[in-house]
Amino acid sequence: MSVQPSPASPFHSLRGKSVVTLDSVSLDELDYLLRKADYFSQHPDQARLTCPGRILATLFFEPSTRTRLSFETAMLRLGGQVIGFAGAQLSSSTKGETVADTVKVVSNYADLVAMRHPKEGAALVAAKAASIPVINGGDGGHMHPTQTLADIATIRARFGRLDHLTIGLCGDLTFGRTVHSLIQTMCRFGHIDFVLISPPELKTPDYVLDFIRKTPSCSYREVTDLQAVIGDLDVLYMTRVQKERFFNEDDYLRLRDTYILDEDKMAFARKDMAVLHPLPRVNEIAFNLDEDPRAAYFQQVKMGMLMRMALESSLIGDPAPGFIDDEEAQRQEIKEV
């Protein structure tokens, strides 16, 4: 009689899982993904041997450049292939097909789905309907878990830790799903002081503030003046004011230029402060800051691809050749079966 392998290892516990929010990913699993991404960065030849013959379906019902290409590049660098579409107008949703039916169909073609949708909750609907793992690539103004993976990997690369930090989040904190995901996840590491910088119209929603309130070691303050607090920050997370989230264009035009990070403001910042941005930027970060060593937003792009490589291979359940954690888990699996 065979015995099921122990689920204790992240190699086993992540296999077959959908990721709608990072709530479902334990801290041990997050640490595993961070280390696996580091391994892929240092061993690209081994990475290409990880997912041969696997297929990722990218179902993007909303425009995207970085996120979609990052998911696709991640699978290609793992040795797999990609199918999918890059706009609702290219899918059968224009004929009235539901998200649930779409993913049920695609489950017969692919090993994994990465989906972006303009409606909050769509990723959860897809995950429940699919027979393969689903990764939320952003659902409306709700959550963006893989961007958060890119964010925490970048912060860890800069500071060597994910706690005891002062993090400023600036701009659109109402609709910014990247902000909501990052706050929720950083609260799990603990000992974070959040500085929430926004106009009154774009304040952080209460349900996101609740994550901070429920974490005894974390705190927050809400301010409107970036320059007044920039010197306190380890990390400054800039966001754009998102035109697509506004019903009233006049409101968008009035608020879009509220915060612009430039050399004058950076003069007040710490020498080792890291500037992050989920991109695309419009005009909230001056282009001449790109050469500043504190600019970390293009590093985020690379870290995002590496973290998606780690996540995709883990949800499919393919071991990375030479990665010690995977090899030990495989040996344990063989021993217990």
Short mmCIF file of C-alpha atoms in Angstrom, two decimals:
data_model
loop_
_atom_site.label_atom_id
_atom_site.label_comp_id
_atom_site.label_asym_id
_atom_site.label_seq_id
_atom_site.Cartn_x
_atom_site.Cartn_y
_atom_site.Cartn_z
CA MET A 1 0.00 0.00 0.00
CA SER A 2 1.39 3.43 -0.93
CA VAL A 3 1.60 6.28 1.56
CA GLN A 4 0.94 9.85 0.47
CA PRO A 5 4.03 12.08 0.66
CA SER A 6 4.25 14.54 3.52
CA PRO A 7 2.71 17.93 2.71
CA ALA A 8 5.16 19.72 5.01
CA SER A 9 7.56 20.75 2.24
CA PRO A 10 6.57 23.78 0.14
CA PHE A 11 7.44 21.65 -2.89
CA HIS A 12 4.44 19.51 -1.98
CA SER A 13 2.13 22.10 -0.41
CA LEU A 14 2.23 24.52 -3.35
CA ARG A 15 1.58 21.86 -5.97
CA GLY A 16 -1.87 22.23 -7.52
CA LYS A 17 -2.72 25.34 -5.51
CA SER A 18 -4.37 28.43 -6.99
CA VAL A 19 -3.12 31.85 -5.86
CA VAL A 20 -5.89 34.45 -5.76
CA THR A 21 -4.35 36.39 -2.88
CA LEU A 22 -1.17 35.71 -0.94
CA ASP A 23 -3.33 34.78 2.06
CA SER A 24 -3.22 31.21 0.81
CA VAL A 25 0.59 31.18 0.68
CA SER A 26 2.30 30.54 4.02
CA LEU A 27 5.39 32.40 5.19
CA ASP A 28 7.41 29.20 4.72
CA GLU A 29 6.14 28.99 1.15
CA LEU A 30 6.99 32.65 0.53
CA ASP A 31 10.52 32.05 1.81
CA TYR A 32 10.77 29.00 -0.46
CA LEU A 33 9.65 31.03 -3.50
CA LEU A 34 12.16 33.78 -2.71
CA ARG A 35 15.00 31.26 -2.48
CA LYS A 36 13.87 29.45 -5.62
CA ALA A 37 13.81 32.75 -7.53
CA ASP A 38 17.38 33.41 -6.35
CA TYR A 39 18.35 29.97 -7.62
CA PHE A 40 16.80 30.58 -11.05
CA SER A 41 18.62 33.91 -11.26
CA GLN A 42 21.96 32.21 -10.68
CA HIS A 43 21.25 29.04 -12.73
CA PRO A 44 19.34 29.96 -15.92
CA ASP A 45 20.43 26.76 -17.69
CA GLN A 46 18.89 24.66 -14.93
CA ALA A 47 15.76 26.78 -15.05
CA ARG A 48 15.21 25.86 -18.71
CA LEU A 49 15.04 22.19 -17.70
CA THR A 50 12.30 22.71 -15.12
CA CYS A 51 9.01 22.80 -17.08
CA PRO A 52 9.60 21.27 -20.53
CA GLY A 53 6.35 20.46 -22.29
CA ARG A 54 4.23 22.51 -19.88
CA ILE A 55 1.74 25.09 -21.15
CA LEU A 56 0.73 28.35 -19.47
CA ALA A 57 -2.51 30.04 -20.56
CA THR A 58 -2.55 33.82 -20.10
CA LEU A 59 -6.16 35.03 -20.01
CA PHE A 60 -5.94 38.82 -19.87
CA PHE A 61 -9.36 40.47 -20.07
CA GLU A 62 -7.73 43.84 -19.31
CA PRO A 63 -4.77 45.58 -21.00
CA SER A 64 -1.32 44.74 -19.67
CA THR A 65 2.24 44.89 -20.88
CA ARG A 66 4.58 44.05 -18.02
CA THR A 67 2.48 41.53 -16.11
CA ARG A 68 1.42 39.48 -19.12
CA LEU A 69 4.88 39.46 -20.70
CA SER A 70 6.43 38.65 -17.34
CA PHE A 71 4.18 35.60 -16.89
CA GLU A 72 4.87 34.47 -20.44
CA THR A 73 8.63 35.05 -20.28
CA ALA A 74 8.76 33.18 -16.98
CA MET A 75 7.23 30.06 -18.55
CA LEU A 76 9.43 30.31 -21.64
CA ARG A 77 12.53 30.57 -19.45
CA LEU A 78 11.35 27.45 -17.62
CA GLY A 79 11.30 25.57 -20.93
CA GLY A 80 7.52 25.62 -21.34
CA GLN A 81 5.13 27.20 -23.83
CA VAL A 82 2.38 29.83 -23.74
CA ILE A 83 -1.12 30.23 -25.18
CA GLY A 84 -3.74 32.87 -24.48
CA PHE A 85 -5.16 36.26 -25.34
CA ALA A 86 -4.38 39.86 -24.43
CA GLY A 87 -7.75 41.57 -24.38
CA ALA A 88 -11.40 40.73 -23.71
CA GLN A 89 -12.22 41.63 -27.31
CA LEU A 90 -10.08 38.68 -28.41
CA SER A 91 -11.99 36.17 -26.30
CA SER A 92 -15.42 34.56 -26.35
CA SER A 93 -16.49 36.86 -23.51
CA THR A 94 -17.61 39.18 -26.32
CA LYS A 95 -20.16 36.46 -27.15
CA GLY A 96 -21.34 36.28 -23.57
CA GLU A 97 -19.19 33.40 -22.30
CA THR A 98 -18.65 33.48 -18.54
CA VAL A 99 -15.25 33.49 -16.85
CA ALA A 100 -16.07 30.12 -15.31
CA ASP A 101 -16.78 28.54 -18.68
CA THR A 102 -13.67 30.09 -20.21
CA VAL A 103 -11.36 28.57 -17.60
CA LYS A 104 -13.15 25.22 -17.72
CA VAL A 105 -12.40 25.09 -21.43
CA VAL A 106 -8.81 26.27 -21.05
CA SER A 107 -8.22 23.71 -18.28
CA ASN A 108 -8.28 21.10 -21.07
CA TYR A 109 -5.48 22.87 -22.97
CA ALA A 110 -3.01 24.08 -20.35
CA ASP A 111 -1.29 23.14 -17.09
CA LEU A 112 -1.66 26.56 -15.48
CA VAL A 113 -3.69 29.77 -15.94
CA ALA A 114 -2.60 33.35 -15.28
CA MET A 115 -5.59 35.68 -15.45
CA ARG A 116 -6.23 39.41 -15.24
CA HIS A 117 -9.76 40.77 -15.09
CA PRO A 118 -11.28 44.22 -14.44
CA LYS A 119 -13.83 42.87 -11.93
CA GLU A 120 -12.99 42.22 -8.29
CA GLY A 121 -13.53 38.57 -7.43
CA ALA A 122 -13.17 37.25 -10.98
CA ALA A 123 -9.97 35.40 -10.10
CA LEU A 124 -11.72 33.57 -7.26
CA VAL A 125 -14.52 32.54 -9.63
CA ALA A 126 -11.92 31.24 -12.07
CA ALA A 127 -9.99 29.34 -9.40
CA LYS A 128 -13.16 27.57 -8.23
CA ALA A 129 -14.15 26.62 -11.79
CA ALA A 130 -10.76 25.50 -13.11
CA SER A 131 -9.31 22.01 -12.79
CA ILE A 132 -5.77 23.43 -12.97
CA PRO A 133 -4.07 26.09 -10.82
CA VAL A 134 -5.04 29.72 -11.43
CA ILE A 135 -2.84 32.71 -10.64
CA ASN A 136 -4.49 36.09 -10.14
CA GLY A 137 -2.71 38.61 -12.37
CA GLY A 138 -4.86 41.43 -10.96
CA ASP A 139 -8.60 41.65 -10.37
CA GLY A 140 -9.96 45.18 -10.58
CA GLY A 141 -8.89 47.33 -7.63
CA HIS A 142 -8.68 44.31 -5.32
CA MET A 143 -5.39 42.36 -5.27
CA HIS A 144 -2.29 41.75 -7.36
CA PRO A 145 -0.38 38.95 -5.58
CA THR A 146 2.42 38.39 -8.10
CA GLN A 147 3.29 42.09 -8.14
CA THR A 148 3.62 41.78 -4.39
CA LEU A 149 6.01 38.87 -4.89
CA ALA A 150 8.10 41.17 -7.09
CA ASP A 151 7.91 43.90 -4.45
CA ILE A 152 8.99 41.77 -1.49
CA ALA A 153 11.79 40.18 -3.52
CA THR A 154 13.10 43.65 -4.39
CA ILE A 155 12.86 44.90 -0.81
CA ARG A 156 14.64 41.78 0.43
CA ALA A 157 17.37 42.21 -2.20
CA ARG A 158 17.89 45.84 -1.10
CA PHE A 159 17.73 45.43 2.69
CA GLY A 160 18.27 41.73 3.38
CA ARG A 161 15.05 41.58 5.42
CA LEU A 162 11.29 42.02 5.24
CA ASP A 163 10.64 43.41 8.72
CA HIS A 164 11.67 46.40 10.83
CA LEU A 165 11.13 48.80 7.93
CA THR A 166 9.37 52.10 7.38
CA ILE A 167 7.45 51.92 4.10
CA GLY A 168 5.81 54.92 2.47
CA LEU A 169 3.05 54.29 -0.07
CA CYS A 170 2.22 57.30 -2.19
CA GLY A 171 -0.47 58.24 -4.71
CA ASP A 172 -3.62 56.29 -5.48
CA LEU A 173 -4.16 54.25 -2.33
CA THR A 174 -7.89 53.75 -2.95
CA PHE A 175 -7.78 51.85 -6.24
CA GLY A 176 -4.15 50.71 -6.14
CA ARG A 177 -4.42 46.91 -5.92
CA THR A 178 -0.64 46.65 -5.70
CA VAL A 179 -0.72 48.77 -2.54
CA HIS A 180 -3.47 46.67 -0.99
CA SER A 181 -1.60 43.43 -1.67
CA LEU A 182 1.71 44.77 -0.37
CA ILE A 183 0.25 46.10 2.89
CA GLN A 184 -1.54 42.82 3.57
CA THR A 185 1.60 40.76 2.96
CA MET A 186 4.07 42.99 4.80
CA CYS A 187 1.83 42.88 7.88
CA ARG A 188 2.46 39.14 7.98
CA PHE A 189 6.20 39.72 8.35
CA GLY A 190 5.54 42.27 11.07
CA HIS A 191 7.35 45.27 12.51
CA ILE A 192 6.44 47.59 9.65
CA ASP A 193 5.61 51.27 10.01
CA PHE A 194 3.43 52.35 7.08
CA VAL A 195 3.28 55.97 5.98
CA LEU A 196 0.22 56.38 3.75
CA ILE A 197 0.63 59.42 1.52
CA SER A 198 -2.39 60.45 -0.54
CA PRO A 199 -4.94 63.19 -1.15
CA PRO A 200 -8.12 62.76 0.93
CA GLU A 201 -9.99 61.51 -2.16
CA LEU A 202 -7.59 58.58 -2.63
CA LYS A 203 -7.11 57.34 0.92
CA THR A 204 -6.46 53.71 1.83
CA PRO A 205 -9.71 51.72 2.20
CA ASP A 206 -10.71 50.64 5.71
CA TYR A 207 -10.55 46.95 4.86
CA VAL A 208 -6.85 47.39 4.02
CA LEU A 209 -6.19 49.47 7.15
CA ASP A 210 -7.70 46.61 9.12
CA PHE A 211 -4.73 44.43 8.16
CA ILE A 212 -2.48 46.94 9.92
CA ARG A 213 -4.76 47.46 12.92
CA LYS A 214 -4.89 43.72 13.53
CA THR A 215 -1.08 43.40 13.55
CA PRO A 216 0.25 44.55 16.96
CA SER A 217 3.80 45.12 15.69
CA CYS A 218 2.69 47.32 12.76
CA SER A 219 1.50 50.91 12.68
CA TYR A 220 0.34 53.51 10.18
CA ARG A 221 -0.14 57.22 9.73
CA GLU A 222 -2.00 58.99 6.96
CA VAL A 223 -0.44 62.17 5.56
CA THR A 224 -0.78 64.36 2.49
CA ASP A 225 2.74 65.87 2.24
CA LEU A 226 5.35 63.59 0.63
CA GLN A 227 8.30 65.90 1.19
CA ALA A 228 7.58 66.19 4.90
CA VAL A 229 7.97 62.44 5.48
CA ILE A 230 10.34 61.21 2.77
CA GLY A 231 13.34 61.44 5.10
CA ASP A 232 11.75 58.86 7.42
CA LEU A 233 11.39 56.15 4.81
CA ASP A 234 13.34 53.00 4.01
CA VAL A 235 11.07 52.30 1.03
CA LEU A 236 8.98 54.72 -1.02
CA TYR A 237 6.36 52.93 -3.12
CA MET A 238 5.07 55.33 -5.76
CA THR A 239 1.86 54.67 -7.69
CA ARG A 240 0.14 56.37 -10.59
CA VAL A 241 -3.33 57.82 -10.39
CA GLN A 242 -5.21 55.30 -12.53
CA LYS A 243 -7.40 56.95 -15.15
CA GLU A 244 -9.21 53.68 -15.87
CA ARG A 245 -10.57 53.54 -12.30
CA PHE A 246 -12.26 56.96 -12.46
CA PHE A 247 -15.84 57.54 -13.55
CA ASN A 248 -15.30 61.29 -13.72
CA GLU A 249 -12.45 62.54 -15.94
CA ASP A 250 -12.42 65.92 -14.18
CA ASP A 251 -11.55 64.18 -10.91
CA TYR A 252 -8.75 62.27 -12.60
CA LEU A 253 -7.29 65.43 -14.17
CA ARG A 254 -7.46 67.23 -10.83
CA LEU A 255 -5.64 64.48 -8.92
CA ARG A 256 -3.18 62.98 -11.41
CA ASP A 257 -0.34 65.43 -10.70
CA THR A 258 -0.71 65.50 -6.91
CA TYR A 259 2.63 63.76 -6.31
CA ILE A 260 5.67 63.98 -8.56
CA LEU A 261 8.93 62.57 -7.23
CA ASP A 262 11.86 64.65 -8.47
CA GLU A 263 15.42 65.53 -7.52
CA ASP A 264 14.31 68.25 -5.12
CA LYS A 265 12.26 65.80 -3.05
CA MET A 266 14.89 63.07 -3.29
CA ALA A 267 17.39 65.46 -1.70
CA PHE A 268 15.49 64.97 1.58
CA ALA A 269 15.56 61.15 1.35
CA ARG A 270 17.98 58.71 2.93
CA LYS A 271 20.97 57.62 0.87
CA ASP A 272 19.83 54.00 0.95
CA MET A 273 16.10 54.54 0.47
CA ALA A 274 14.60 52.35 -2.26
CA VAL A 275 12.07 53.80 -4.70
CA LEU A 276 9.61 51.19 -5.98
CA HIS A 277 6.83 51.54 -8.56
CA PRO A 278 4.64 48.78 -10.06
CA LEU A 279 4.71 50.55 -13.46
CA PRO A 280 3.58 51.87 -15.83
CA ARG A 281 4.53 55.33 -14.67
CA VAL A 282 3.04 58.43 -16.22
CA ASN A 283 4.70 61.46 -14.71
CA GLU A 284 4.84 60.64 -10.98
CA ILE A 285 8.60 59.89 -11.10
CA ALA A 286 10.88 62.24 -13.03
CA PHE A 287 12.80 60.38 -15.73
CA ASN A 288 16.14 61.80 -14.59
CA LEU A 289 15.79 59.77 -11.37
CA ASP A 290 16.24 56.54 -13.32
CA GLU A 291 20.01 56.80 -12.87
CA ASP A 292 19.72 57.38 -9.11
CA PRO A 293 20.99 54.24 -7.30
CA ARG A 294 17.91 54.44 -5.09
CA ALA A 295 15.64 53.79 -8.09
CA ALA A 296 14.57 50.16 -7.78
CA TYR A 297 11.58 50.00 -10.13
CA PHE A 298 13.36 48.36 -13.05
CA GLN A 299 14.96 45.89 -10.63
CA GLN A 300 11.36 45.09 -9.63
CA VAL A 301 10.64 44.05 -13.22
CA LYS A 302 13.39 41.43 -13.20
CA MET A 303 12.49 40.23 -9.71
CA GLY A 304 8.88 39.88 -10.83
CA MET A 305 9.84 37.57 -13.67
CA LEU A 306 12.02 35.43 -11.39
CA MET A 307 9.30 35.17 -8.75
CA ARG A 308 6.76 34.17 -11.40
CA MET A 309 9.19 31.47 -12.56
CA ALA A 310 9.36 30.18 -9.00
CA LEU A 311 5.58 30.33 -8.59
CA GLU A 312 4.66 28.76 -11.93
CA SER A 313 7.00 25.81 -11.53
CA SER A 314 5.86 25.28 -7.95
CA LEU A 315 2.12 25.31 -8.66
CA ILE A 316 2.60 22.89 -11.54
CA GLY A 317 4.76 20.77 -9.24
CA ASP A 318 7.87 20.47 -11.39
CA PRO A 319 11.17 20.31 -9.48
CA ALA A 320 14.00 22.63 -10.41
CA PRO A 321 17.09 20.52 -11.22
CA GLY A 322 19.83 21.20 -8.69
CA PHE A 323 17.64 23.18 -6.29
CA ILE A 324 18.32 21.52 -2.93
CA ASP A 325 14.84 22.08 -1.47
CA ASP A 326 13.20 20.35 -4.43
CA GLU A 327 15.68 17.49 -4.48
CA GLU A 328 15.24 16.81 -0.76
CA ALA A 329 11.45 16.89 -1.15
CA GLN A 330 11.67 14.43 -4.03
CA ARG A 331 13.84 12.07 -2.00
CA GLN A 332 11.33 12.24 0.85
CA GLU A 333 8.48 11.59 -1.58
CA ILE A 334 10.19 8.48 -2.98
CA LYS A 335 10.97 7.28 0.55
CA GLU A 336 7.36 7.63 1.74
CA VAL A 337 5.64 6.10 -1.32
#
